[in-house]
CSV table of C-alpha atoms and ligand atoms in Angstrom, one decimal:
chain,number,residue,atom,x,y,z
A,30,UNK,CA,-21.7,-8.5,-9.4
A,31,UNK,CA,-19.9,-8.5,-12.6
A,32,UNK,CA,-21.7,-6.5,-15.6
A,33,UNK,CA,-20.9,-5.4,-19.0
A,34,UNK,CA,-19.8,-1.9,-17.8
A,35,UNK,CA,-18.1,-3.4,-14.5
A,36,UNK,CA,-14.6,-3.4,-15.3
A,37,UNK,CA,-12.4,-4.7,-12.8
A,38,UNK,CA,-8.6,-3.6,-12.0
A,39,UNK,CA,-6.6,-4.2,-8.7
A,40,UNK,CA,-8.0,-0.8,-7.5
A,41,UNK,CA,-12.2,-1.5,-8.3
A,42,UNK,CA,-12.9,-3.0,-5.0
A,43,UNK,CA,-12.4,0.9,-3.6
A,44,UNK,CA,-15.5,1.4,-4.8
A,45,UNK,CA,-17.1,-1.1,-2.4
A,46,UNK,CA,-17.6,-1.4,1.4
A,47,UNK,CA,-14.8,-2.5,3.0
A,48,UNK,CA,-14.9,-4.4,6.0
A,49,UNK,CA,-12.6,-5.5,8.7
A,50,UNK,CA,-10.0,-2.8,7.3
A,51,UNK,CA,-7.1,-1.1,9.6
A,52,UNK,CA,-7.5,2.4,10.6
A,53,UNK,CA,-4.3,3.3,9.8
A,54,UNK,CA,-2.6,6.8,8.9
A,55,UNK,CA,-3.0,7.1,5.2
A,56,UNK,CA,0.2,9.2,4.8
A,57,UNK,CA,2.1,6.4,6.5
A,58,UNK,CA,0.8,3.7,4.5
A,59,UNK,CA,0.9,5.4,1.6
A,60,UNK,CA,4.7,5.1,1.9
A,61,UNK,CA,5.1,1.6,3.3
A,62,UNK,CA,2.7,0.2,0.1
A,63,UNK,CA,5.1,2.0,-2.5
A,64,UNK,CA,8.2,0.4,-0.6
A,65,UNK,CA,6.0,-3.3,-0.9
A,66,UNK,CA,5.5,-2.6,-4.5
A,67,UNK,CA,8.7,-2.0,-5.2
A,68,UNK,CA,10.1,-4.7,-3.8
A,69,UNK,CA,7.6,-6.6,-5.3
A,70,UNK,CA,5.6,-9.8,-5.5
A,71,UNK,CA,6.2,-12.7,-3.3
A,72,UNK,CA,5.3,-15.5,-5.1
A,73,UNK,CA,5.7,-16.9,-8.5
A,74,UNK,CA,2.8,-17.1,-11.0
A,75,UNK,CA,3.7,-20.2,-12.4
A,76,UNK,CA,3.9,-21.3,-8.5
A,77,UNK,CA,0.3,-20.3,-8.5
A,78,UNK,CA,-0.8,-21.7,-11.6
A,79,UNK,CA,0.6,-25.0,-10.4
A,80,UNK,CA,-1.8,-24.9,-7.2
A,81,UNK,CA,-4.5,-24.1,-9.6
A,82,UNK,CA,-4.0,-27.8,-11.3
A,83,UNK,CA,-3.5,-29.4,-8.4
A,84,UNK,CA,-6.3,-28.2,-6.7
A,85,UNK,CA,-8.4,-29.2,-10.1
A,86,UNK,CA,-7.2,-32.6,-9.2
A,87,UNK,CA,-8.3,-32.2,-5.9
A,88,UNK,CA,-11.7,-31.5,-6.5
A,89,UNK,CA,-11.9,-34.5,-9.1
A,90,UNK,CA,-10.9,-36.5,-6.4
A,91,UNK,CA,-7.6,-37.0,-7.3
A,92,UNK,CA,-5.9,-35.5,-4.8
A,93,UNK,CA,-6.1,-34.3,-1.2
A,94,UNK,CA,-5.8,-31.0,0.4
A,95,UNK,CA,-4.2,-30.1,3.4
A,96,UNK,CA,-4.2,-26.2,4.6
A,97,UNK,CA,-3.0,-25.8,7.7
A,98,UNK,CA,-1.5,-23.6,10.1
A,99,UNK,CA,-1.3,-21.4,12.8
A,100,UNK,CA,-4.3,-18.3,13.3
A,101,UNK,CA,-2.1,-15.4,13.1
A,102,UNK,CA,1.4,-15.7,12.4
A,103,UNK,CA,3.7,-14.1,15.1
A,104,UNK,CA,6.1,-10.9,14.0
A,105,UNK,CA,8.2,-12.4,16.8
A,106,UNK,CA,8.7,-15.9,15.8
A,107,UNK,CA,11.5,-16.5,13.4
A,108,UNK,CA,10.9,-16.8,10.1
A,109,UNK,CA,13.2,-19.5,9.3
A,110,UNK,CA,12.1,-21.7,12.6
A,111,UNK,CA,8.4,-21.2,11.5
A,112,UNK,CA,9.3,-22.5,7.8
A,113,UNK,CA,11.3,-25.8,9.4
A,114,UNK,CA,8.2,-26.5,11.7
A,115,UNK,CA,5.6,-26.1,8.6
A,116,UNK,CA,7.7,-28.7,6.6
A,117,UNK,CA,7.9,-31.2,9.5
A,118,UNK,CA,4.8,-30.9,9.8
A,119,UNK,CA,3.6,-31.4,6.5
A,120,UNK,CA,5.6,-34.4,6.1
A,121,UNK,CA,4.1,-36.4,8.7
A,122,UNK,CA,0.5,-35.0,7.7
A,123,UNK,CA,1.9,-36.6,4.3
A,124,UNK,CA,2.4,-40.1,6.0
A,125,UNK,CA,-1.1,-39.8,7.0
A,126,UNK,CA,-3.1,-39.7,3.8
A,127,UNK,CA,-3.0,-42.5,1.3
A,128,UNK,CA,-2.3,-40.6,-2.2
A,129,UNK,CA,-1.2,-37.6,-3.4
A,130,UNK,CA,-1.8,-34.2,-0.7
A,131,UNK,CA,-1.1,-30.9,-1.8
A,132,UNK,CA,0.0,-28.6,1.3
A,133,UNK,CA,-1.3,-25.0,1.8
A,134,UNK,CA,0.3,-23.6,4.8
A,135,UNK,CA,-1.4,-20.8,6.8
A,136,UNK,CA,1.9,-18.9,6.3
A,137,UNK,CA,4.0,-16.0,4.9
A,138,UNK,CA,1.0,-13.3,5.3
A,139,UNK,CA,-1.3,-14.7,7.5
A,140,UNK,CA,-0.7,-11.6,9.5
A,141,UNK,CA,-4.0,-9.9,10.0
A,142,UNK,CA,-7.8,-11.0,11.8
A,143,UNK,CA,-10.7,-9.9,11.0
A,144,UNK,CA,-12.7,-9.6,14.8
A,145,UNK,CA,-16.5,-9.9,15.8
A,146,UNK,CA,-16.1,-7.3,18.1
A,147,UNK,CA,-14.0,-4.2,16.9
A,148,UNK,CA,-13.3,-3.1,20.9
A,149,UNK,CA,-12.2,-5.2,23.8
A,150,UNK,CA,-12.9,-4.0,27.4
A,151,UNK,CA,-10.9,-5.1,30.7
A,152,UNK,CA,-11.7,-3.8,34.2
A,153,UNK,CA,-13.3,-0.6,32.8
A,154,UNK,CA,-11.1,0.0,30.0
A,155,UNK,CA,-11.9,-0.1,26.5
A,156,UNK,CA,-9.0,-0.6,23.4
A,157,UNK,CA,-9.2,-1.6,19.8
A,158,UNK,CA,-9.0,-5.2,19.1
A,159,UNK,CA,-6.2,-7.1,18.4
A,160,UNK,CA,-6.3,-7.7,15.1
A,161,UNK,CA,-2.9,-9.7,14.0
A,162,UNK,CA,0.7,-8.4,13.9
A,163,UNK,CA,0.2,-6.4,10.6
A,164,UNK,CA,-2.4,-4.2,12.1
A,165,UNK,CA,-1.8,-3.7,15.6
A,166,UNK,CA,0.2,-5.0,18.9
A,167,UNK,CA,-1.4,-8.4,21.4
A,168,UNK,CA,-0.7,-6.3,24.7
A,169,UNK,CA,-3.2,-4.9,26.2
A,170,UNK,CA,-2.5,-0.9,26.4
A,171,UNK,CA,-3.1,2.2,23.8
A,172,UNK,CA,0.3,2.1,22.5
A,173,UNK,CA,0.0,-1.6,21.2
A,174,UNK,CA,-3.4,-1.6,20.0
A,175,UNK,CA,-2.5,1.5,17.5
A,176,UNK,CA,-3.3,0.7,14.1
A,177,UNK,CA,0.6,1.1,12.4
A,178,UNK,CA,1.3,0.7,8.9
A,179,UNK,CA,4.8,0.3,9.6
A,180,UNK,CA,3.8,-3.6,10.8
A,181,UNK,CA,2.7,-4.3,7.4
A,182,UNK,CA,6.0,-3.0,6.2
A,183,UNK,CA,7.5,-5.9,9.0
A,184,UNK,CA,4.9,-8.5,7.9
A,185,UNK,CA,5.6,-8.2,4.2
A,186,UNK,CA,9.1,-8.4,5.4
A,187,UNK,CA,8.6,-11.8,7.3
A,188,UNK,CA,6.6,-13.6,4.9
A,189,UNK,CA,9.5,-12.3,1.9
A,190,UNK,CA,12.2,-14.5,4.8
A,191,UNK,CA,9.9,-17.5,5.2
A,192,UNK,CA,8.6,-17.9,1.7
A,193,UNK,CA,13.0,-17.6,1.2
A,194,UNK,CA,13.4,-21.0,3.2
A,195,UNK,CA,10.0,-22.6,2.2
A,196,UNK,CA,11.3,-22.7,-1.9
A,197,UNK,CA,14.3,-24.3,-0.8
A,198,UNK,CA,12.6,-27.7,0.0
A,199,UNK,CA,11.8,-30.0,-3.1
A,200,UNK,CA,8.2,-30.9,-2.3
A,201,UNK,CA,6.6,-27.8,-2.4
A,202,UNK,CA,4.2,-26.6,0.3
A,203,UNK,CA,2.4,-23.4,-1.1
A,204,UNK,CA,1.6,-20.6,1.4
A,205,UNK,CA,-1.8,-18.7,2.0
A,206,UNK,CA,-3.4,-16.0,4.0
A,207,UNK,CA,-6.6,-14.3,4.7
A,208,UNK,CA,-7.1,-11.4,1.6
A,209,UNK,CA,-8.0,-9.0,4.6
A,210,UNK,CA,-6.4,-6.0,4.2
A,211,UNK,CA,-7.1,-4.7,0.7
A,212,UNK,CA,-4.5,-1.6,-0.1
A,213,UNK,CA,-2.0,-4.5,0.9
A,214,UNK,CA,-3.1,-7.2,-1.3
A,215,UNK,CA,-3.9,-4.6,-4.5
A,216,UNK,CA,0.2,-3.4,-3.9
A,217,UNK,CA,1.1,-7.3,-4.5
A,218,UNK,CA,-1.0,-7.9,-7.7
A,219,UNK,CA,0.4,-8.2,-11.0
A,220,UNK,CA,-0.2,-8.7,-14.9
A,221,UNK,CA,0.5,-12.0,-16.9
A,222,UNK,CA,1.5,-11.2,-20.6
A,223,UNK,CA,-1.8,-12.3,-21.0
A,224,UNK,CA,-3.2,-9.5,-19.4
A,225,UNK,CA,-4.4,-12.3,-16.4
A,226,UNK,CA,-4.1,-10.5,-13.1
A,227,UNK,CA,-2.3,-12.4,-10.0
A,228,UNK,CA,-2.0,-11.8,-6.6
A,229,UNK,CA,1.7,-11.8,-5.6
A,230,UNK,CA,1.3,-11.7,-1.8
A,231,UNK,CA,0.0,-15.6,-1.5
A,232,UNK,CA,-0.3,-18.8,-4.0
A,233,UNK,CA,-3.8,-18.9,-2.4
A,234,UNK,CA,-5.9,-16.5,-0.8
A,235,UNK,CA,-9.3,-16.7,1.1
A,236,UNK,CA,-12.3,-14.6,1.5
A,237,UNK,CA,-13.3,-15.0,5.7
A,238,UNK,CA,-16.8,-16.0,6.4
A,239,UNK,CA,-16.6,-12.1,8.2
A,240,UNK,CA,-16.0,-9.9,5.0
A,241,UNK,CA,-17.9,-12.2,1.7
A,242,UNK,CA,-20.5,-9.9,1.1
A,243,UNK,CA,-21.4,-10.6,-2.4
A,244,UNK,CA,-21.1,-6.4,-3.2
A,245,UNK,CA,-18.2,-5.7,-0.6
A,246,UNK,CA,-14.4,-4.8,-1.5
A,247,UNK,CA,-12.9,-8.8,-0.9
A,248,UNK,CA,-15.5,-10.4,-2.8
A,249,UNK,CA,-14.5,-7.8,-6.0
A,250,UNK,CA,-11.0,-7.7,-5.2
A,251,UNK,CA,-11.0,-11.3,-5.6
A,252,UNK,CA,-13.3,-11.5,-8.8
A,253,UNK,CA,-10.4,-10.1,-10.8
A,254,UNK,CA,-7.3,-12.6,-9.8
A,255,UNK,CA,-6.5,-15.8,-11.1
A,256,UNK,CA,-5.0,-17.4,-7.4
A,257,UNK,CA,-7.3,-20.3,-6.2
A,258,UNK,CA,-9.5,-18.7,-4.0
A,259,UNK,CA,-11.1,-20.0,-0.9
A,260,UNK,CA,-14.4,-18.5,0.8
A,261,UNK,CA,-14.9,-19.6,4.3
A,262,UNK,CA,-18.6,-20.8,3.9
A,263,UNK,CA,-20.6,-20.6,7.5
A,264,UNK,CA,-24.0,-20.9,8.7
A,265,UNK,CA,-25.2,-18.4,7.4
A,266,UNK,CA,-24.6,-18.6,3.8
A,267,UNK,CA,-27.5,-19.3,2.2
A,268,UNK,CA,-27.8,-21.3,-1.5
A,269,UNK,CA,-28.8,-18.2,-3.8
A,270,UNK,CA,-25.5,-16.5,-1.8
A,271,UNK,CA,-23.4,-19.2,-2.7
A,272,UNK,CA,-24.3,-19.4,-6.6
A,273,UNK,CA,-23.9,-15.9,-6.6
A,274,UNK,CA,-20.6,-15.6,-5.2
A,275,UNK,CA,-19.3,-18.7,-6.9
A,276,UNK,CA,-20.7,-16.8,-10.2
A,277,UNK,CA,-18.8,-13.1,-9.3
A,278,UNK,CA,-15.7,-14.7,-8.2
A,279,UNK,CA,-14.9,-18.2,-11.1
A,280,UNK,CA,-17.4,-16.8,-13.4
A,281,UNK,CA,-15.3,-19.0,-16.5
A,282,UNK,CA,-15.7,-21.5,-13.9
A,283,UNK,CA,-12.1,-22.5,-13.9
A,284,UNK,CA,-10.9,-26.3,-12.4
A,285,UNK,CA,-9.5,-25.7,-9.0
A,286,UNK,CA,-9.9,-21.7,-9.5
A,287,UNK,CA,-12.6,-21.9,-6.4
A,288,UNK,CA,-12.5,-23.9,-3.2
A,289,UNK,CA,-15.4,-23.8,-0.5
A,290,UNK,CA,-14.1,-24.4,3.1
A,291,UNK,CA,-17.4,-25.3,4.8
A,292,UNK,CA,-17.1,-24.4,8.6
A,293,UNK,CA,-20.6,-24.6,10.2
A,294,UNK,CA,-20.0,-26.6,13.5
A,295,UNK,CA,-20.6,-30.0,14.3
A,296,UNK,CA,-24.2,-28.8,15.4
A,297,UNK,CA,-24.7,-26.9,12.2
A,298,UNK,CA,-23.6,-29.1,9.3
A,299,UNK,CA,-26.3,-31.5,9.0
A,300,UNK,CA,-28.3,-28.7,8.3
A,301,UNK,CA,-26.6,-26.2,6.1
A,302,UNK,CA,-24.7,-28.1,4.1
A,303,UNK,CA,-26.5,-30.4,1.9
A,304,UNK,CA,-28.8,-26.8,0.4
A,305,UNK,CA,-25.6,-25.4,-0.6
A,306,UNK,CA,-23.5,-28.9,-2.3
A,307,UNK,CA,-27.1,-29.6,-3.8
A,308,UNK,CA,-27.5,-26.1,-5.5
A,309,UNK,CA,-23.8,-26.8,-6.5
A,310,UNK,CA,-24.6,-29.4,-8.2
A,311,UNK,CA,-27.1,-28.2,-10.0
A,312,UNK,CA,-25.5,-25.4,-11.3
A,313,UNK,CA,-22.9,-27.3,-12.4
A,314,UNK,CA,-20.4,-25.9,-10.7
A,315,UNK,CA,-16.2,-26.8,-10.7
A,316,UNK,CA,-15.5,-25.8,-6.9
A,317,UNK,CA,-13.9,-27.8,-4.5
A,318,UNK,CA,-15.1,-28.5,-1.3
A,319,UNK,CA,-13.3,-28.4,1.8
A,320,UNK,CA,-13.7,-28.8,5.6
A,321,UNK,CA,-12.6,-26.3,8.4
A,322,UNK,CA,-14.1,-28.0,11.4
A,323,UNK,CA,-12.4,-25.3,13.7
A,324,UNK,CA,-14.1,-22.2,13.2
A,325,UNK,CA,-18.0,-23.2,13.6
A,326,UNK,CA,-17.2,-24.6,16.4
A,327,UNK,CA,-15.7,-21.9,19.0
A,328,UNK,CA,-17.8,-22.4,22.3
A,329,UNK,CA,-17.3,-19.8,25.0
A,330,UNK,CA,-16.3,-21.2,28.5
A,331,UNK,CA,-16.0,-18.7,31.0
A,332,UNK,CA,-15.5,-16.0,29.0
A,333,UNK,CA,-12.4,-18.1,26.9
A,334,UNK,CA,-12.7,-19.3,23.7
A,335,UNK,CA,-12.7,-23.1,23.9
A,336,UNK,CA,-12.7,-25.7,20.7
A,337,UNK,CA,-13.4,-29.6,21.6
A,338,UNK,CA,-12.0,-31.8,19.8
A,339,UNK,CA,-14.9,-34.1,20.4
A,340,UNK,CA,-17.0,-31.1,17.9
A,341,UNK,CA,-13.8,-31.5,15.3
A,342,UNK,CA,-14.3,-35.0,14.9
A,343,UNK,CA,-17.7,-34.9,14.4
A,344,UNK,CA,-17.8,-32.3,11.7
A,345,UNK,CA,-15.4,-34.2,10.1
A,346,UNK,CA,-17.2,-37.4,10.2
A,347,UNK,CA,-20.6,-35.6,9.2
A,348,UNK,CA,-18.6,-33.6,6.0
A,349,UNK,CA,-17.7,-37.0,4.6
A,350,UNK,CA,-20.9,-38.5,5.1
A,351,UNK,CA,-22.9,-35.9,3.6
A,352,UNK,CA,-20.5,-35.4,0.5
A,353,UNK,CA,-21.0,-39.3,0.2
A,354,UNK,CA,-24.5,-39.0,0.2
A,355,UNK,CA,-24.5,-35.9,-2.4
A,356,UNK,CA,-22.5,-37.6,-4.7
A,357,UNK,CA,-20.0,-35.1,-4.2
A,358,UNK,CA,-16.1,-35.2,-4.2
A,359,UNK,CA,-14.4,-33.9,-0.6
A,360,UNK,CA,-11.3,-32.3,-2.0
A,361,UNK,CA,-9.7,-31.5,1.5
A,362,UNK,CA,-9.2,-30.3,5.1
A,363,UNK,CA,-8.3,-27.1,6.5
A,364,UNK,CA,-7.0,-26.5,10.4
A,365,UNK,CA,-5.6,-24.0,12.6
A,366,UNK,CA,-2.2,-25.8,14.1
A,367,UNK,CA,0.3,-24.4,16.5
A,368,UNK,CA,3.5,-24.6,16.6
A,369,UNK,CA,4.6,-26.7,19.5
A,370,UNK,CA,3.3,-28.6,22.0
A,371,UNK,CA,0.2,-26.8,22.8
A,372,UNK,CA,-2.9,-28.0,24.6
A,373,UNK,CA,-5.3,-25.1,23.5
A,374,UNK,CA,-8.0,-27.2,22.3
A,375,UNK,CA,-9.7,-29.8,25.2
A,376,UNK,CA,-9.1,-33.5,24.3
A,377,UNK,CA,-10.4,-36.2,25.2
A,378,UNK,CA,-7.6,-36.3,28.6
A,379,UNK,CA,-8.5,-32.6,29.1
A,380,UNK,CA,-6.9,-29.6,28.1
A,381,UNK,CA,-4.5,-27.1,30.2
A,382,UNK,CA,-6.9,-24.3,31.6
A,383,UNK,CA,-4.2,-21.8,31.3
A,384,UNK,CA,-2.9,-22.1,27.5
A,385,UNK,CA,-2.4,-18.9,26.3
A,386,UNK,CA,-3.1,-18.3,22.6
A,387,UNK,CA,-3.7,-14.8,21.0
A,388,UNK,CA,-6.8,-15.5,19.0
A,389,UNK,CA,-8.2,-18.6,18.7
A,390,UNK,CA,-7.3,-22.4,20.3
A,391,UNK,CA,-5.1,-24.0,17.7
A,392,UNK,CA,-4.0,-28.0,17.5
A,393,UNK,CA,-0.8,-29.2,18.6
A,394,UNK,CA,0.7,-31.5,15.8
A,395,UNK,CA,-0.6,-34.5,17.3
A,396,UNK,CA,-3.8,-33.9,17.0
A,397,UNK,CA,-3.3,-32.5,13.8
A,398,UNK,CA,-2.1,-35.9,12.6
A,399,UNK,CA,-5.0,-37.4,14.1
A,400,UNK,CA,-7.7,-35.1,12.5
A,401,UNK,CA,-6.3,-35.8,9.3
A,402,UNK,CA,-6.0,-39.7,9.8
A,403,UNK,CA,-9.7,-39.4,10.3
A,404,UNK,CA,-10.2,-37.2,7.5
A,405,UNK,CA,-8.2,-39.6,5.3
A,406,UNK,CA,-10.2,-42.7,6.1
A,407,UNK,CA,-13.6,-41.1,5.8
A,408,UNK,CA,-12.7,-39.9,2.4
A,409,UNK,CA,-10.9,-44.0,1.7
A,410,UNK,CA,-14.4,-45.4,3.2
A,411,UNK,CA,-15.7,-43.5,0.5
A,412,UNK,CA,-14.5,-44.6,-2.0
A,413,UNK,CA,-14.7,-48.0,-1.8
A,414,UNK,CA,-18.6,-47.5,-0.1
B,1,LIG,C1,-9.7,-18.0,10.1
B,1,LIG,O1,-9.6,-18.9,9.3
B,1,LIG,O2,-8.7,-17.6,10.8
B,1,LIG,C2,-11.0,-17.3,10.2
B,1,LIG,C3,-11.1,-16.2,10.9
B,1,LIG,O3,-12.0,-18.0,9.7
B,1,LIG,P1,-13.5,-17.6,9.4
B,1,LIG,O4,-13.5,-16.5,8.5
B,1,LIG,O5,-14.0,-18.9,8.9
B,1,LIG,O6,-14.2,-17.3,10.8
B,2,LIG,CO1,-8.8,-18.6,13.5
């Protein structure tokens, strides 16, 4: 928490617990965060200021958000391919909402995961996780899963290309990343003449439901950085929690500074939920609420992650419901999309037992388009309910 003595610079959040951080050689990284500082920030501040007001208008109901895109990002795709996909498929995710959308891609640093489980085991051997190209490699041997710093020099590198292609569109589509790995994300902040602090690495960043520990290093690091931020909010974020993490991180309570990505399962929402949009309310507060009806609803088949898109819909349906019944503005949607025709998550007509995906089952564009049809005529039901 913030106090009179607390003073916040790009560095505090040292003093906190970490978690989810890469175990990487501090010699090495040393050297690949002075090369990333010099070549400097990514994005724009005005660029980010300009989400920030957008994203006011979102959560007045004004607007709709859309933030999507893939897990992790791939250090093998190409950078200029991934950009064309992400307009595509904004555009027709465009066509599908009546009004204005503002588009947040999962792109241009969404190189790192945070993991339940920090070590994986196959027939009797045991590796670090994977945990996204900026940390470490997807095969399954020692050599790959070593923590390098030299991939975060390649990811800052990536995200520089495809951030290159994505400004020369004319509607914009803003990029954003998990803030996971901290010595990464301080390297990319920088001063306003103000004396506002920005992150330069994303227009928007968000805190995982893993690592927003009200006293940990993301939850500080964030406090001091005028970006919209997003905290994944699951299960098992309680009311108090929320008030006191909505107070650390918008404590001038900002319009459009904070959005709240709900993602508690289709199972989950009816009860978690209302507590926390209720104590919202109460306080006052100038978030935005979002939902992210992927991640709360990961079942385990076999031993392989499965997502049903039967459990989508439904948290969908059950988001907009309960914000109409709370009185409460739904300022967007927030999926995990593939590029390609995947079929990772089952469907209605089954799903393809042998997709492949390196974390979690993403949406093929199709479906995509559908979940945000949905999404857009709950949200149209509501307003004329
Ligand atoms: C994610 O969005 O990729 C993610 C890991 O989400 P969460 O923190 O909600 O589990
Ligand atoms: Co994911």
């Amino acid at each position: 928490m913030k106090s009179a003595e607390h003073s916040w610079t790009p560095r505090s959040w040292r003093s906190r617990p970490a978690a989810q951080q890469p175990d990487y050689d501090p010699a090495e990284l040393d050297i690949v965060l002075s090369d990333v500082r010099e070549q400097g920030p990514l994005v724009l501040r005005e660029e980010c200021a300009a989400l920030r007001e957008k994203c006011a208008a979102a959560a007045a109901g004004a607007a709709f958000i859309v933030q999507a895109g893939d897990c992790a990002e791939s250090l093998a795709n190409d950078p200029v391919a991934e950009s064309d996909a992400a307009v595509k498929l904004f555009a027709e995710l465009d066509d599908a909402v009546r009004g204005e959308t503002v588009r947040i891609a999962r792109i241009a640093g969404q190189f790192a995961k945070p993991r339940s489980q920090p070590f994986e085991s196959r027939v009797g051997l045991m590796l670090p996780a994977y945990r996204g190209d900026a940390v470490n490699g997807l095969p399954f041997d020692s050599a790959a899963r070593r923590h390098d710093p030299a991939r975060l020099a390649a990811a800052y590198r990536h995200s520089a290309a495809t951030i290159g292609k994505l400004r020369r569109i004319e509607s914009p589509v803003f990029t954003s990343h998990e803030a996971l790995i901290l010595p990464y994300e301080e390297a990319l902040v920088v001063q306003d003449s103000e004396g506002g602090w920005w992150s330069g690495s994303g227009h928007m960043l968000w805190i995982g439901d893993r690592t927003r520990e009200i006293d940990g290093a993301h939850v500080e690091f964030a406090s001091g950085i005028e970006n919209v931020i997003g905290v994944k909010c699951g299960p098992s974020l309680g009311a108090e929690q929320l008030l006191r993490l909505a107070e650390t991180l918008d404590p001038k309570r900002t319009a459009g500074k904070l959005l709240l990505i709900g993602r508690f399962g289709a199972n989950r929402i009816e009860s978690c939920l209302p507590p926390l949009l209720r104590a919202a309310s109460r306080e006052g507060l100038a978030t935005g609420w979002m939902i992210d009806p992927m991640h709360g609803n990961t079942r385990n088949f076999g031993g392989r992650k499965r997502r049903r898109i039967a459990d989508m819909v439904e948290e969908v349906r059950a988001f907009f419901n309960i914000c109409r019944s709370e009185g409460v503005e739904p300022a967007g949607i927030h999926l995990e999309v593939a590029p390609g025709q995947v079929a990772e998550c089952i469907d209605f007509d089954g799903h393809d037992p042998m997709a492949n995906f390196p974390c979690d089952p993403r949406l093929n564009s199709d479906q995509t388009v559908d979940l945000v049809k949905l999404a857009d005529a709950c949200r149209r039901q509501m307003v004329h309910a």
